[in-house]
Tab-separated table of C-alpha atoms (C1' of nucleotides) in Angstrom:
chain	number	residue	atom	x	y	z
B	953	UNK	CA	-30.599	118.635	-43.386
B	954	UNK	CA	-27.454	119.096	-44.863
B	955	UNK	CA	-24.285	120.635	-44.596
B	956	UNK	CA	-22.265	121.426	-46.991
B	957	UNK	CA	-19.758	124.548	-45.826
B	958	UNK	CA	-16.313	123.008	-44.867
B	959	UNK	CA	-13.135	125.168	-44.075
B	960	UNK	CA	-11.392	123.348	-46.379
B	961	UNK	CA	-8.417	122.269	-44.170
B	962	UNK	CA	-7.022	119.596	-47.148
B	963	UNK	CA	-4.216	121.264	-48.082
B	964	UNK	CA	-1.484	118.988	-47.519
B	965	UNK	CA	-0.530	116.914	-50.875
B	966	UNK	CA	1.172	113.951	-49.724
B	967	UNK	CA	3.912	113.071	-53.235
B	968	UNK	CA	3.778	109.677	-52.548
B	969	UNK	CA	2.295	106.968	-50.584
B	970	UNK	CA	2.346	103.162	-50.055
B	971	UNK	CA	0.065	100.931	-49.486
B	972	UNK	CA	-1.260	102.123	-45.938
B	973	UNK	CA	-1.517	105.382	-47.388
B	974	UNK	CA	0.747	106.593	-45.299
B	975	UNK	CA	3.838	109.206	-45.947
B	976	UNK	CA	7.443	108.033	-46.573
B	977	UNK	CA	9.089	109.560	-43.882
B	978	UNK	CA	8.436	107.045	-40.920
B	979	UNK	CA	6.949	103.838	-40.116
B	980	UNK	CA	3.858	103.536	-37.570
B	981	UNK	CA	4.066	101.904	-34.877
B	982	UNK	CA	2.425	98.521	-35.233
B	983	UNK	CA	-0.706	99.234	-32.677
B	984	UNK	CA	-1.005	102.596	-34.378
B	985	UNK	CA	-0.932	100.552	-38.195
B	986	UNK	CA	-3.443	97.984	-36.796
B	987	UNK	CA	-5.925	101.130	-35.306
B	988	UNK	CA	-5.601	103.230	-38.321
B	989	UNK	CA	-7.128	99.866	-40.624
B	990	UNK	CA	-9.581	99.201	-38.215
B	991	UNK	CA	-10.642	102.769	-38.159
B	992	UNK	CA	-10.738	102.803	-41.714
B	993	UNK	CA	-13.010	100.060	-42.002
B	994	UNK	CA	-15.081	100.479	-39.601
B	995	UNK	CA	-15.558	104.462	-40.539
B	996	UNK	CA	-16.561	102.734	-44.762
B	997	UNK	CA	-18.719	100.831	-43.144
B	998	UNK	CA	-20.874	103.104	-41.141
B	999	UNK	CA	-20.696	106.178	-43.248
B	1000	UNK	CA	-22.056	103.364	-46.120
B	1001	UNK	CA	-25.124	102.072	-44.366
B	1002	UNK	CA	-25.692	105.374	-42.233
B	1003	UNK	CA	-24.816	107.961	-44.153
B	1004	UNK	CA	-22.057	110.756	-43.585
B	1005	UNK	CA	-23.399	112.453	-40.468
B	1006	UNK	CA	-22.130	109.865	-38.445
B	1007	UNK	CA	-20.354	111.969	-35.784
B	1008	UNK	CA	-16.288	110.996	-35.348
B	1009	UNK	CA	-17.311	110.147	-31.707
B	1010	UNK	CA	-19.320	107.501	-32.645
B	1011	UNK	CA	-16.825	106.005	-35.482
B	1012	UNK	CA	-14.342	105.896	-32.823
B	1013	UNK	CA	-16.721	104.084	-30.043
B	1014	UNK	CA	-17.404	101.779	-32.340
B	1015	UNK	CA	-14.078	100.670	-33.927
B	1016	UNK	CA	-13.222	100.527	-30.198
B	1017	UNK	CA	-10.517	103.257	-29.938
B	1018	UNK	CA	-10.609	106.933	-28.700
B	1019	UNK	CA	-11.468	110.168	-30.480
B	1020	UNK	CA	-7.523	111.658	-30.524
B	1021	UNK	CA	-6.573	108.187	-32.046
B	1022	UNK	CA	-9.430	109.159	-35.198
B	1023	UNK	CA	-8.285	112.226	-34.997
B	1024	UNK	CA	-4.277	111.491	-34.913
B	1025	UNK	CA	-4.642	109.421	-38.216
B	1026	UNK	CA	-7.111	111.854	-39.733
B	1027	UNK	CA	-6.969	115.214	-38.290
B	1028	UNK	CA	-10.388	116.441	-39.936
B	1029	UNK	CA	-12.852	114.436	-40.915
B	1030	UNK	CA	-12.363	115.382	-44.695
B	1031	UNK	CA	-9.539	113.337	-44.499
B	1032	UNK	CA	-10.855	110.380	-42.977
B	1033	UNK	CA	-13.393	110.334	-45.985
B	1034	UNK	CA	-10.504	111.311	-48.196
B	1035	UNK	CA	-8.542	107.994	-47.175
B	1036	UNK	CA	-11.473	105.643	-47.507
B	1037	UNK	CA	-12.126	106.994	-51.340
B	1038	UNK	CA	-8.483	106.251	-51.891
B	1039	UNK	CA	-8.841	103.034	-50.707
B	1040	UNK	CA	-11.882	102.376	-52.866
B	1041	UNK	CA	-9.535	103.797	-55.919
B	1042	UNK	CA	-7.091	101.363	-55.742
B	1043	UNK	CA	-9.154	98.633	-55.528
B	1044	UNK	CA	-11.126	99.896	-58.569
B	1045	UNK	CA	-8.189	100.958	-60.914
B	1046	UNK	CA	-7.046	97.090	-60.553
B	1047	UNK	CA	-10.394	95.852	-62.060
B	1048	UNK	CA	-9.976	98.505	-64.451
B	1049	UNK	CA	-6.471	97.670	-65.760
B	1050	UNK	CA	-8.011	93.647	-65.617
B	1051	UNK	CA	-10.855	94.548	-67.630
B	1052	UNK	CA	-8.784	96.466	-70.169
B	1053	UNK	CA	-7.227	93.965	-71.897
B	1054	UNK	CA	-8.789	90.494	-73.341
B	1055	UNK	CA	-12.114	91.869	-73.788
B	1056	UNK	CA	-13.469	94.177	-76.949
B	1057	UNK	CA	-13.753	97.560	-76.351
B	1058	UNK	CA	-17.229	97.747	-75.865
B	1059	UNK	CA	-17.497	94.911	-73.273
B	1060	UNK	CA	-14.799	96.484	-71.451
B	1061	UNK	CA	-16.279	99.606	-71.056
B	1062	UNK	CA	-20.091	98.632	-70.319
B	1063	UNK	CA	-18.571	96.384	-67.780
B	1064	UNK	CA	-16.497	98.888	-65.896
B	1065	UNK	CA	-19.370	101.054	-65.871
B	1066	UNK	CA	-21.792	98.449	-64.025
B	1067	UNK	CA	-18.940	97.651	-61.599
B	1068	UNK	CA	-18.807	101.323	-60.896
B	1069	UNK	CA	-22.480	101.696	-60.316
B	1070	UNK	CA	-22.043	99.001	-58.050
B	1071	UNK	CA	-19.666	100.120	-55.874
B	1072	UNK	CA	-20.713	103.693	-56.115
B	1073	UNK	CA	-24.061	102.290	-54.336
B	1074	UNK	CA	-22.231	101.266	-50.953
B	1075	UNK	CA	-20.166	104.690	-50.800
B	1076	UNK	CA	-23.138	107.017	-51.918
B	1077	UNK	CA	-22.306	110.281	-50.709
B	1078	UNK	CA	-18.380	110.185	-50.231
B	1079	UNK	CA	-17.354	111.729	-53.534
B	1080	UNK	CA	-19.738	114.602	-53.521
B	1081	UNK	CA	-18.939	115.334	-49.565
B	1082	UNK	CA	-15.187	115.843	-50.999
B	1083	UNK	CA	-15.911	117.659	-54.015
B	1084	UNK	CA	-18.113	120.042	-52.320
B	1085	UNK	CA	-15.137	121.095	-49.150
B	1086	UNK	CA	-12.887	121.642	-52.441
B	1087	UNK	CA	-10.724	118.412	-52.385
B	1088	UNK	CA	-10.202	117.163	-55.754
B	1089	UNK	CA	-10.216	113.604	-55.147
B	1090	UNK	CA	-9.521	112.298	-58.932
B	1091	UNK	CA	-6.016	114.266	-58.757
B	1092	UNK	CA	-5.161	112.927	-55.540
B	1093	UNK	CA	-5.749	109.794	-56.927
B	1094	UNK	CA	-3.956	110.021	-59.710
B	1095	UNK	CA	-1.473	110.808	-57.887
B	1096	UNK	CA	-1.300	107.719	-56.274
B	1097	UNK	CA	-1.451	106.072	-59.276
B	1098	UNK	CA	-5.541	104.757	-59.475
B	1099	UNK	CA	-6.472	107.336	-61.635
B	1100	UNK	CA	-10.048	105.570	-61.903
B	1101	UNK	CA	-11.451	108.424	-63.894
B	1102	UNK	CA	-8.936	108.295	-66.575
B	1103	UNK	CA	-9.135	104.326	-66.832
B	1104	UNK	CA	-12.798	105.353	-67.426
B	1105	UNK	CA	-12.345	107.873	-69.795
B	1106	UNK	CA	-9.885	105.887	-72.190
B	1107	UNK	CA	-12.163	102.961	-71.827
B	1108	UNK	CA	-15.035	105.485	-73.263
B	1109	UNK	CA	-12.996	106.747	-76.191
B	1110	UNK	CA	-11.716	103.160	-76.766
B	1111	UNK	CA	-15.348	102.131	-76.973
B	1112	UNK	CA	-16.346	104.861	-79.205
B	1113	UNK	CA	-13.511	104.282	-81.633
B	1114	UNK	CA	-14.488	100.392	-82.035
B	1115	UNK	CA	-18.238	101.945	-83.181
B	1116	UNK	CA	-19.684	100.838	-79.703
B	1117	UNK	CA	-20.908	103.619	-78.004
B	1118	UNK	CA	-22.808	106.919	-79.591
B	1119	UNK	CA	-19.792	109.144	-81.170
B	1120	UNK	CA	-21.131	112.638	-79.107
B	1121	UNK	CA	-21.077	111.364	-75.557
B	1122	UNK	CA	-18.730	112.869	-73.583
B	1123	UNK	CA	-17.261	112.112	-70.413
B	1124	UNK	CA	-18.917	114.378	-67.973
B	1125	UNK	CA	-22.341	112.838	-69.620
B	1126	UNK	CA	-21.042	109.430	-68.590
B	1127	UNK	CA	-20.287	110.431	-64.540
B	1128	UNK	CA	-23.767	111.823	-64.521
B	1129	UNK	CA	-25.544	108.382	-65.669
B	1130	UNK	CA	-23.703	106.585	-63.310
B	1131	UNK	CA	-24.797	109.057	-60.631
B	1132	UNK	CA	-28.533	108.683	-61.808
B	1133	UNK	CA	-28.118	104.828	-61.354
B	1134	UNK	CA	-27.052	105.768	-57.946
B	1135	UNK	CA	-29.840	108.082	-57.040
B	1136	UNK	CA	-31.600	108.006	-53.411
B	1137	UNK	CA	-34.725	108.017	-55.530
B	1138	UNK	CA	-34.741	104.623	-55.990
B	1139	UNK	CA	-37.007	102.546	-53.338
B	1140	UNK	CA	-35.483	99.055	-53.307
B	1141	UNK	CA	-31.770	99.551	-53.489
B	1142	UNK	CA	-31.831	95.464	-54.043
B	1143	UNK	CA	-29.104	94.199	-57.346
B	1144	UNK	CA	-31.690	93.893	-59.684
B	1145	UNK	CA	-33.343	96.930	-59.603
B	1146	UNK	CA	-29.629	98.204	-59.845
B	1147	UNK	CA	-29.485	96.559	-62.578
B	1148	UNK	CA	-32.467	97.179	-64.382
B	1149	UNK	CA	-31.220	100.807	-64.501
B	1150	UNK	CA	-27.601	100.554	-65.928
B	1151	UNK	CA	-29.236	97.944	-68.742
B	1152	UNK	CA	-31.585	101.124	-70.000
B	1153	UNK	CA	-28.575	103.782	-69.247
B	1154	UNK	CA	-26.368	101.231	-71.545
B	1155	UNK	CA	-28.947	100.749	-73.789
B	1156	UNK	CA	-29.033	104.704	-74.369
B	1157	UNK	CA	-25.161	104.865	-74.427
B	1158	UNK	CA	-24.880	102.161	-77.175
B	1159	UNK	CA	-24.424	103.200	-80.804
B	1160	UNK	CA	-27.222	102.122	-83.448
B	1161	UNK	CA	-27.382	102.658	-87.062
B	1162	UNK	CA	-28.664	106.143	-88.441
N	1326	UNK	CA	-19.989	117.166	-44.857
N	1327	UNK	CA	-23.532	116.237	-44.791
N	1328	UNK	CA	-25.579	116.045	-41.907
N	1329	UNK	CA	-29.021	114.069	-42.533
N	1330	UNK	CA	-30.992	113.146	-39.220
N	1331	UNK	CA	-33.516	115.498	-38.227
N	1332	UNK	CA	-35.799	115.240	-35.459
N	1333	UNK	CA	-38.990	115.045	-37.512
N	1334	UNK	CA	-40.293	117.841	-36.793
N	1335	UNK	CA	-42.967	118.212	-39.433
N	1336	UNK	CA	-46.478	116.149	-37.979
N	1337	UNK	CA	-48.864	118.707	-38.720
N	1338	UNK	CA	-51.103	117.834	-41.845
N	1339	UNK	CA	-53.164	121.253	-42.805
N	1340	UNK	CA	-56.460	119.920	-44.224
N	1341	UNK	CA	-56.533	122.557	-46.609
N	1342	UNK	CA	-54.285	125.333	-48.414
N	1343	UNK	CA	-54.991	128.255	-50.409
N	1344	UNK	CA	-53.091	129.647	-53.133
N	1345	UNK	CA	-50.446	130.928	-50.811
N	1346	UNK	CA	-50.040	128.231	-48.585
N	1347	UNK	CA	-51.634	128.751	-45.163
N	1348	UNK	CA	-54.207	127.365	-43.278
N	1349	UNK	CA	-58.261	128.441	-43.577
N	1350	UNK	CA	-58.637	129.590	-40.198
N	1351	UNK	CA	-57.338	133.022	-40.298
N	1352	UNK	CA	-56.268	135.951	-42.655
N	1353	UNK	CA	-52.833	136.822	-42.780
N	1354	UNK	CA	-52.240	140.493	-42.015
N	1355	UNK	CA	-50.738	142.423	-45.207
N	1356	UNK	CA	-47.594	142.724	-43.932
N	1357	UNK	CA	-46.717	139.032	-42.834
N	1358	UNK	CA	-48.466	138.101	-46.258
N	1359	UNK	CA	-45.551	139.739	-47.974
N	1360	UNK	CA	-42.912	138.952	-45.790
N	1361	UNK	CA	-43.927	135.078	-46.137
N	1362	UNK	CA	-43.662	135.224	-49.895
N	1363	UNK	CA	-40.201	137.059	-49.975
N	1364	UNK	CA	-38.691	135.085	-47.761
N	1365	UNK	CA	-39.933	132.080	-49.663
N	1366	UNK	CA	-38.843	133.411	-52.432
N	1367	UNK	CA	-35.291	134.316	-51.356
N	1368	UNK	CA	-35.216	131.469	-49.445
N	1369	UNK	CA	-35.825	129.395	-52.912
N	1370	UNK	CA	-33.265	131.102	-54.595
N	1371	UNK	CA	-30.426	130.817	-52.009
N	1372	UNK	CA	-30.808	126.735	-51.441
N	1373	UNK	CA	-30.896	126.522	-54.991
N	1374	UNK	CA	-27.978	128.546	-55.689
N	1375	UNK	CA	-25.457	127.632	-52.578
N	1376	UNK	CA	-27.073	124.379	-51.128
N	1377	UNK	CA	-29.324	124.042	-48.317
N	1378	UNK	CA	-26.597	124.736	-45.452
N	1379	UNK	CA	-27.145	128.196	-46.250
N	1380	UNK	CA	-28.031	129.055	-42.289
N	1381	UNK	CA	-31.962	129.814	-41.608
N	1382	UNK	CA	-30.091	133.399	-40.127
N	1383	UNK	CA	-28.471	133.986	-43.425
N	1384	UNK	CA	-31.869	133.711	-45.436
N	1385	UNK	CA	-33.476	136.359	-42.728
N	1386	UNK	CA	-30.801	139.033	-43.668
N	1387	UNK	CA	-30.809	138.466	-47.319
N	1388	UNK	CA	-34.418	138.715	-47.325
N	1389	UNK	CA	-34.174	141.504	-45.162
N	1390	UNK	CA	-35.960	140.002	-42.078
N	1391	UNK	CA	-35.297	139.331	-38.505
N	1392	UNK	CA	-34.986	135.663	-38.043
N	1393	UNK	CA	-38.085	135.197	-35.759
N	1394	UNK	CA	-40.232	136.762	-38.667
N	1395	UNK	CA	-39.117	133.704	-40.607
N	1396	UNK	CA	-39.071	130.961	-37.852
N	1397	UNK	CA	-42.726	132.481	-36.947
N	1398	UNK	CA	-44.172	131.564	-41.090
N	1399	UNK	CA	-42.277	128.337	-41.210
N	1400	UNK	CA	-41.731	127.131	-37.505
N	1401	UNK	CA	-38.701	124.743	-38.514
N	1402	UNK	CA	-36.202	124.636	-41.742
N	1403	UNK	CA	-37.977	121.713	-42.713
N	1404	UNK	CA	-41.421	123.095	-43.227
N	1405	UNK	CA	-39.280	125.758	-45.110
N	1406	UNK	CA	-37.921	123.652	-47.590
N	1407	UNK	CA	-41.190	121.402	-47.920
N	1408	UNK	CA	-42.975	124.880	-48.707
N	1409	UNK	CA	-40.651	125.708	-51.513
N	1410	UNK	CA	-40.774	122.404	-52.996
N	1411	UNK	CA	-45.107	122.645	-52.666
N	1412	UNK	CA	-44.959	126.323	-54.457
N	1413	UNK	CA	-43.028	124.172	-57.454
N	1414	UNK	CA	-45.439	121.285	-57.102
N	1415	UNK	CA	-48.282	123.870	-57.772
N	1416	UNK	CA	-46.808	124.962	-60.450
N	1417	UNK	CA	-45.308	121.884	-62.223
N	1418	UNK	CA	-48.534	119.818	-61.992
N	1419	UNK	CA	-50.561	122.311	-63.917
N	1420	UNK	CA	-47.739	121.995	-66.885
N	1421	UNK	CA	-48.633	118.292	-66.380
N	1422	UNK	CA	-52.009	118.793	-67.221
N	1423	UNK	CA	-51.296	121.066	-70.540
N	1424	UNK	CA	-48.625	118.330	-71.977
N	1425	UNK	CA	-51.716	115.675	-71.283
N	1426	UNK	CA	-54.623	117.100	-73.909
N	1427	UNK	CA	-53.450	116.991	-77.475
N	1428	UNK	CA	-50.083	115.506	-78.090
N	1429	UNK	CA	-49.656	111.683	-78.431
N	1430	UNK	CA	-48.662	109.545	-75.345
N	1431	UNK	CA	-45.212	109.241	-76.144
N	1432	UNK	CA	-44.409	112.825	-76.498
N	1433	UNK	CA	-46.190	114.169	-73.408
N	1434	UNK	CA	-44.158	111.600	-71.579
N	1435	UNK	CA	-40.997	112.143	-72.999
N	1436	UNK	CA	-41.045	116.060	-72.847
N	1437	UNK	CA	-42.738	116.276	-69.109
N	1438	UNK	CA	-39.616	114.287	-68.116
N	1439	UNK	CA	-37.756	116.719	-69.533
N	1440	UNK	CA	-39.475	119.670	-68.467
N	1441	UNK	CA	-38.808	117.797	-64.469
N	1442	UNK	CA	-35.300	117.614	-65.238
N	1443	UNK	CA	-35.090	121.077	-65.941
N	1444	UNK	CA	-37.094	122.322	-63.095
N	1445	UNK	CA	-34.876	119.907	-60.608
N	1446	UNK	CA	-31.716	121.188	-61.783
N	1447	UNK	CA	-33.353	124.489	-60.407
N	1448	UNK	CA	-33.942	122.974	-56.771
N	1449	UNK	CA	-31.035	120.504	-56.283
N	1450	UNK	CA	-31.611	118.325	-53.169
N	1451	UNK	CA	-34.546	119.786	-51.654
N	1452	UNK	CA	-36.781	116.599	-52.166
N	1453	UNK	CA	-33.898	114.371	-50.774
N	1454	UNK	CA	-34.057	116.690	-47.588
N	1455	UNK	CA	-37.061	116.488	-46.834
N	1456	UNK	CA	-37.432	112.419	-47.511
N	1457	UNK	CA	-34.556	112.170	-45.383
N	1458	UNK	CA	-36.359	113.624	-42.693
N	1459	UNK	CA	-39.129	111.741	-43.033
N	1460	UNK	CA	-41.182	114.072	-44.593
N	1461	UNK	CA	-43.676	112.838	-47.273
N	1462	UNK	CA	-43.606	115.386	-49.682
N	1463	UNK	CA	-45.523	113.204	-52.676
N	1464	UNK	CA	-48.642	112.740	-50.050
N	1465	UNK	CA	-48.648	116.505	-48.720
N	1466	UNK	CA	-48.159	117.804	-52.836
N	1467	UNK	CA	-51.540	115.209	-53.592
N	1468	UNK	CA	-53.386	116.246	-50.547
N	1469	UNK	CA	-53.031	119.697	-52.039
N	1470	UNK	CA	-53.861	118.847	-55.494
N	1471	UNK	CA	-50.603	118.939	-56.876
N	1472	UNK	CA	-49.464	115.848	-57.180
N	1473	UNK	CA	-46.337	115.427	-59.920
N	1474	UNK	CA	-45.907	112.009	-59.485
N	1475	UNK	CA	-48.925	110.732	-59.947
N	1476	UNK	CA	-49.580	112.630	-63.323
N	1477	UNK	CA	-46.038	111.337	-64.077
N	1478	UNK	CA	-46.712	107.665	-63.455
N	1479	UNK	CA	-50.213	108.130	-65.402
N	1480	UNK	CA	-48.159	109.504	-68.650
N	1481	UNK	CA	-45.402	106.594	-67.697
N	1482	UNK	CA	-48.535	104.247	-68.595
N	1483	UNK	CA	-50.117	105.668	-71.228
N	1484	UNK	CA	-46.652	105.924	-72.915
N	1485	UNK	CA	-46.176	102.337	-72.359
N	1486	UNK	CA	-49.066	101.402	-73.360
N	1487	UNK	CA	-48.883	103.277	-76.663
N	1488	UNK	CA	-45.819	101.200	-77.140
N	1489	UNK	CA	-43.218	104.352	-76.835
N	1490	UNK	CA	-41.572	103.013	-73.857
N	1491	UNK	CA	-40.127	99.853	-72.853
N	1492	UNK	CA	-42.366	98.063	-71.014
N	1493	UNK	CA	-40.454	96.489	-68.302
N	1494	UNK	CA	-39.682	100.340	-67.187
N	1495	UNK	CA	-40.898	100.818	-63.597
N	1496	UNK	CA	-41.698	104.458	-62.395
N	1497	UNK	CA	-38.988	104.102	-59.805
N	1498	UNK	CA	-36.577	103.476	-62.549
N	1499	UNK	CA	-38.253	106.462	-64.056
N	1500	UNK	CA	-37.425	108.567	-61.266
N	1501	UNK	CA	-33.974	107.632	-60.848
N	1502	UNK	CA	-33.003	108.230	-64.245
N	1503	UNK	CA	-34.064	111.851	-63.656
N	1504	UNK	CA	-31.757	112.105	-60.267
N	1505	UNK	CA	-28.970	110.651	-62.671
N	1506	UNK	CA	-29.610	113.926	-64.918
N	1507	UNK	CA	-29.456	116.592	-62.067
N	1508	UNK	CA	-25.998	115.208	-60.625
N	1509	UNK	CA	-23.852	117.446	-59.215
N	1510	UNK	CA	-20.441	115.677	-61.222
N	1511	UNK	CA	-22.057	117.389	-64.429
N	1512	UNK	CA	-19.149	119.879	-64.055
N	1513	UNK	CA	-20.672	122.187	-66.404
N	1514	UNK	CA	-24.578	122.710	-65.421
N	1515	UNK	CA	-25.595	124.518	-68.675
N	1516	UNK	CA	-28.748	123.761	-70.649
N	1517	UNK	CA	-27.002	122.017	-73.548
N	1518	UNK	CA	-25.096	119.060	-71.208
N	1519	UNK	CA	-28.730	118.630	-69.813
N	1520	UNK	CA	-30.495	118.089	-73.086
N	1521	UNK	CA	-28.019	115.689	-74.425
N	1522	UNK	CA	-28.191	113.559	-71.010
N	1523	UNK	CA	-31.955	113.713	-71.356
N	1524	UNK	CA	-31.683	112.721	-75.237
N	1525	UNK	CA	-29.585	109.610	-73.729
N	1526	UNK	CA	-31.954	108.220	-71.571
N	1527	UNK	CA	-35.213	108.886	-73.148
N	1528	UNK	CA	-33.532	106.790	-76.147
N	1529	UNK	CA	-32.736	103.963	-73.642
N	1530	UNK	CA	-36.561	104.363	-72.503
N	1531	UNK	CA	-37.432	104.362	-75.582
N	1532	UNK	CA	-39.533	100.649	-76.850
N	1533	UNK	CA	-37.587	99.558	-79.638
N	1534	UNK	CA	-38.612	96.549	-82.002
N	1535	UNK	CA	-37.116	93.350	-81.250
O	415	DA	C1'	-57.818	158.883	-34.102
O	416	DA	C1'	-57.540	155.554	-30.468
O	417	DA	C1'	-57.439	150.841	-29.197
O	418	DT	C1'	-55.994	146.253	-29.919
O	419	DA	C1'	-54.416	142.291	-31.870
O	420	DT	C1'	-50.800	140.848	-35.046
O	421	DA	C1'	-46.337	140.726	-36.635
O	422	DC	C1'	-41.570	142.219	-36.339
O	423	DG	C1'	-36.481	142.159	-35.018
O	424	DG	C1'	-32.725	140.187	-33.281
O	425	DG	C1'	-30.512	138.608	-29.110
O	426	DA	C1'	-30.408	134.533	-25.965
O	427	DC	C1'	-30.440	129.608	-25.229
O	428	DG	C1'	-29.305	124.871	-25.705
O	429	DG	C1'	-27.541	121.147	-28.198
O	430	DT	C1'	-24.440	119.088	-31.380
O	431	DC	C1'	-19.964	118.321	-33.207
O	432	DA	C1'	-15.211	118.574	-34.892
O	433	DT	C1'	-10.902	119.318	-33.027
O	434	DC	C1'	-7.273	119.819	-29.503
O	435	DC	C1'	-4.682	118.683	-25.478
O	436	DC	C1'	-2.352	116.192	-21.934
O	437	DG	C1'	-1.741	112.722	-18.467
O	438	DT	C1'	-1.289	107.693	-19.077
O	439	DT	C1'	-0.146	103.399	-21.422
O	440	DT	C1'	2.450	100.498	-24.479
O	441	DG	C1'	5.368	99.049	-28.263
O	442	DT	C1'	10.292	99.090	-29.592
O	443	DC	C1'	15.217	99.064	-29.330
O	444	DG	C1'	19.547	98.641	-27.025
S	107	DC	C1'	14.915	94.186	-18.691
S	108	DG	C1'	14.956	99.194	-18.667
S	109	DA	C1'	14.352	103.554	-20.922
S	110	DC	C1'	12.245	106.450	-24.254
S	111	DA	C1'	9.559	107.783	-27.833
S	112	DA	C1'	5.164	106.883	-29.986
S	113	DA	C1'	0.445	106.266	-29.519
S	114	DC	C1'	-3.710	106.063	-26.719
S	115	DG	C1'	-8.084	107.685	-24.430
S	116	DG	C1'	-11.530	110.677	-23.648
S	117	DG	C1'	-12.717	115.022	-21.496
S	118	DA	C1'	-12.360	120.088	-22.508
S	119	DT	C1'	-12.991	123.729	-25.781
S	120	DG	C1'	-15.024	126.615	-29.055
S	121	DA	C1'	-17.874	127.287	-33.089
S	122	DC	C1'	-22.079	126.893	-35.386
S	123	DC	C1'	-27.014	126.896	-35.862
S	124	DG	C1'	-31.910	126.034	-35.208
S	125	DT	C1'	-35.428	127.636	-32.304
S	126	DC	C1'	-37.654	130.497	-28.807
S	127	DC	C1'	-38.891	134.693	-26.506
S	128	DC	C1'	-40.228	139.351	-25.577
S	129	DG	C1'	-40.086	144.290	-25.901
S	130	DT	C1'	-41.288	147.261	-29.843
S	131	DA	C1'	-43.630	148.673	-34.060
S	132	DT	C1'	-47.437	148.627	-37.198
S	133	DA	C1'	-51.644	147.148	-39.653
S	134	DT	C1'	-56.535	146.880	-38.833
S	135	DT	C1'	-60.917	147.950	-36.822
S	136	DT	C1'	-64.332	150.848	-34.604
DNA sequence: AAATATACGGGACGGTCATCCCGTTTGTCG
DNA sequence: CGACAAACGGGATGACCGTCCCGTATATTT
C-alpha cells in the first residue's frame, strides 16, 4: 500500500552548495565524505530496483555503515531522496546545456525528452515521493543551478518557434507524457518497448500541416 | 513516502458475485448491506480524493462506522481497494459494450480510451496498489464478467484492423499511454488539460499514410 | 413479543519504521 | 605522537496503523 502523509520536515533551504551537496560552512571529514557517496549510491540504487519502501535500516546495512551515519547526512529520509534527485539534476542539466546548441530545435528537444524518459525509468517514484511531502524539488534545483525543468521548457518553446512541435502544447502537457512513458503499466520495462512509446508520444507532439 | 510490500493477503477467489459483491452462500442482513455500500462508497471517495494512506480508521469515522464493522466486510485494505476498483469495473465494462454496436471501429476505440482516462483520473493509483500486492485485478474483474481490458484490447484490434491505428501499437503501449494521462505532475487536474493530453496521443495512435 | 443469530463499535495488540542518542572509534592538526 | 573534535554504530524510543476480539445492540424469525 502506500503512504503518502509526511510531516514535511524539509524546511531548511541550503543558498548554495558544491559539488557534494554539501553547505559552505565546513568541510567533512574525509571518512564522513567517502560514507555520505557511498550512501548515496547505494540508497539510488535500491530505492531504483526496489522501490521507495526500502526501510533506512536496510540502506544502511547494505552500504555497510550504521543507521545514525544515514541519518547524520540525511536526517529524514525526505532528504536522502531529496539529495539523490539533485544528483540526478546535475547530471541531466549538463546533457541539456550539450544538447542545446549544434542541433535544430526540434532535434534538441525530442532528444532531451527520450533521455528524460530514460532516466526517469530507473528513478520511478522519487519525484512524486517529494512532491507529495511538499518539497518542491525543481526550485531547489534551480537553485543549485540544474534547473532541468526550465532547460526543458525553453527547449519546448524553442521547438515550437522553429514550427516543430504543435503550437498549443504546453508544458505541464509535456511532464505528463513523459510520465505516461514511465508508467508501471507497462509489462516489459526492456529499451525498446521504452522506446516504442516516446516514438508515438513524439509522433503526437510533432507539428503537421492543417 | 511510499510503502509498497504487502503480505498478500488476498487468496480467496469467490466463484461467484452478485450485484453487490458478496458471496452466494448467505444473505446479508439489512443493516450490514448498507453499511458495506457506504463505507465503499466513502471509502471510494476518500482514496480518490487524498490518496490511499488515508488510514482504514479514518474511513470508519468518516463513514460513520466502528472500524471492526469495516475490517469485518473487507477483512484487509487490500480487498478494500480491489472492491472499489470491481464496483468501477462493473460499471465501465457495460459503457464498453454501448461504444461497441453502432459507431465505426476507430471511434469506439478512440473515445472508450478516453472515457478510461477520465474514469482513472477519478481513482488515481488504486490499480497500481493492488498489482503491487500481487493482486490480479484484470482476472478477478473477468471472472466477474467485467472485464475492461479485454473489451479494450478487442476495440484495440478492430481499430487496427480498420486501419485507424498504427499497427505496430501493442495494448501494453495502449495502457501506458493512459497512465501517462492520469499523472500526478499535471499540476492542474481539470477536464480541459485532460482532453488536450488525450487529443495528443490518440493523434500519435492514430495510422497515418506513409 | 421473545429468542437467536448477526452485526456493530471501538479499544487492544503486535509489528514496522523513522529518528534520536550516547558510548566508542578514528581522522586531523599541532 | 598525543590530544581533541568529528564521525561512527546500532540499540532505544515513540508513533502509526492494520487487524483482531468481545461485550453490546439490533434485525430477523417464529
Amino acid at each position: 500500500m502506500v503512504k503518502e502523509r509526511y510531516g514535511s520536515a524539509m524546511a531548511n533551504k541550503p543558498t548554495a552548495t558544491d559539488a557534494d551537496g554539501q553547505k559552505p560552512g565546513r568541510a567533512l571529514r574525509a571518512d564522513a565524505r567517502r560514507n555520505r557517496a557511498r550512501v548515496l549510491q547505494v540508497a539510488a540504487e535500491i530505492f531504483a530496483t526496489e522501490g521507495l519502501s526500502v526501510p533506512v535500516h536496510e540502506i544502511a546495512r547494505r552500504a555497510g555503515v550504521g543507521t545514525g551515519t544515514v541519518s547524520r547526512h540525511f536526517p529524514t529520509k525526505e532528504e536522502l531522496f531529496a539529495a539523490i534527485l539533485l544528483d540526478r539534476m546535475e547530471h541531466l542539466s549538463g546533457q541539456a546545456d550539450a544538447l542545446a546548441e549544434g542541433r535544430d530545435a526540434g532535434t534538441a528537444f525530442f532528444t532531451f525528452f527520450a533521455t528524460l524518459v530514460h532516466e526517469g525509468a530507473q528513478h520511478r517514484g522519487l519525484a512524486e515521493a517529494l512532491a507529495g511531502a511538499g518539497y518542491d524539488v525543481e526550485t531547489a534545483a534551480a537553485e543549485a543551478g540544474h534547473d532541468v525543468p526550465g532547460r526543458l521548457r525553453t527547449m519546448l518553446g524553442r521547438a515550437q518557434e522553429a514550427g516543430a512541435v504543435r503550437a498549443d502544447i504546453t508544458y505541464p502537457d509535456v511532464k505528463a507524457l513523459m510520465a505516461g512513458c514511465l508508467s508501471r503499466e507497462v509489462d516489459d520495462t526492456r529499451a525498446d518497448a521504452l522506446i516504442r512509446l516516446v516514438a508515438v508520444v513524439c509522433e503526437g507532439l510533432r507539428a503537421r500541416p492543417s
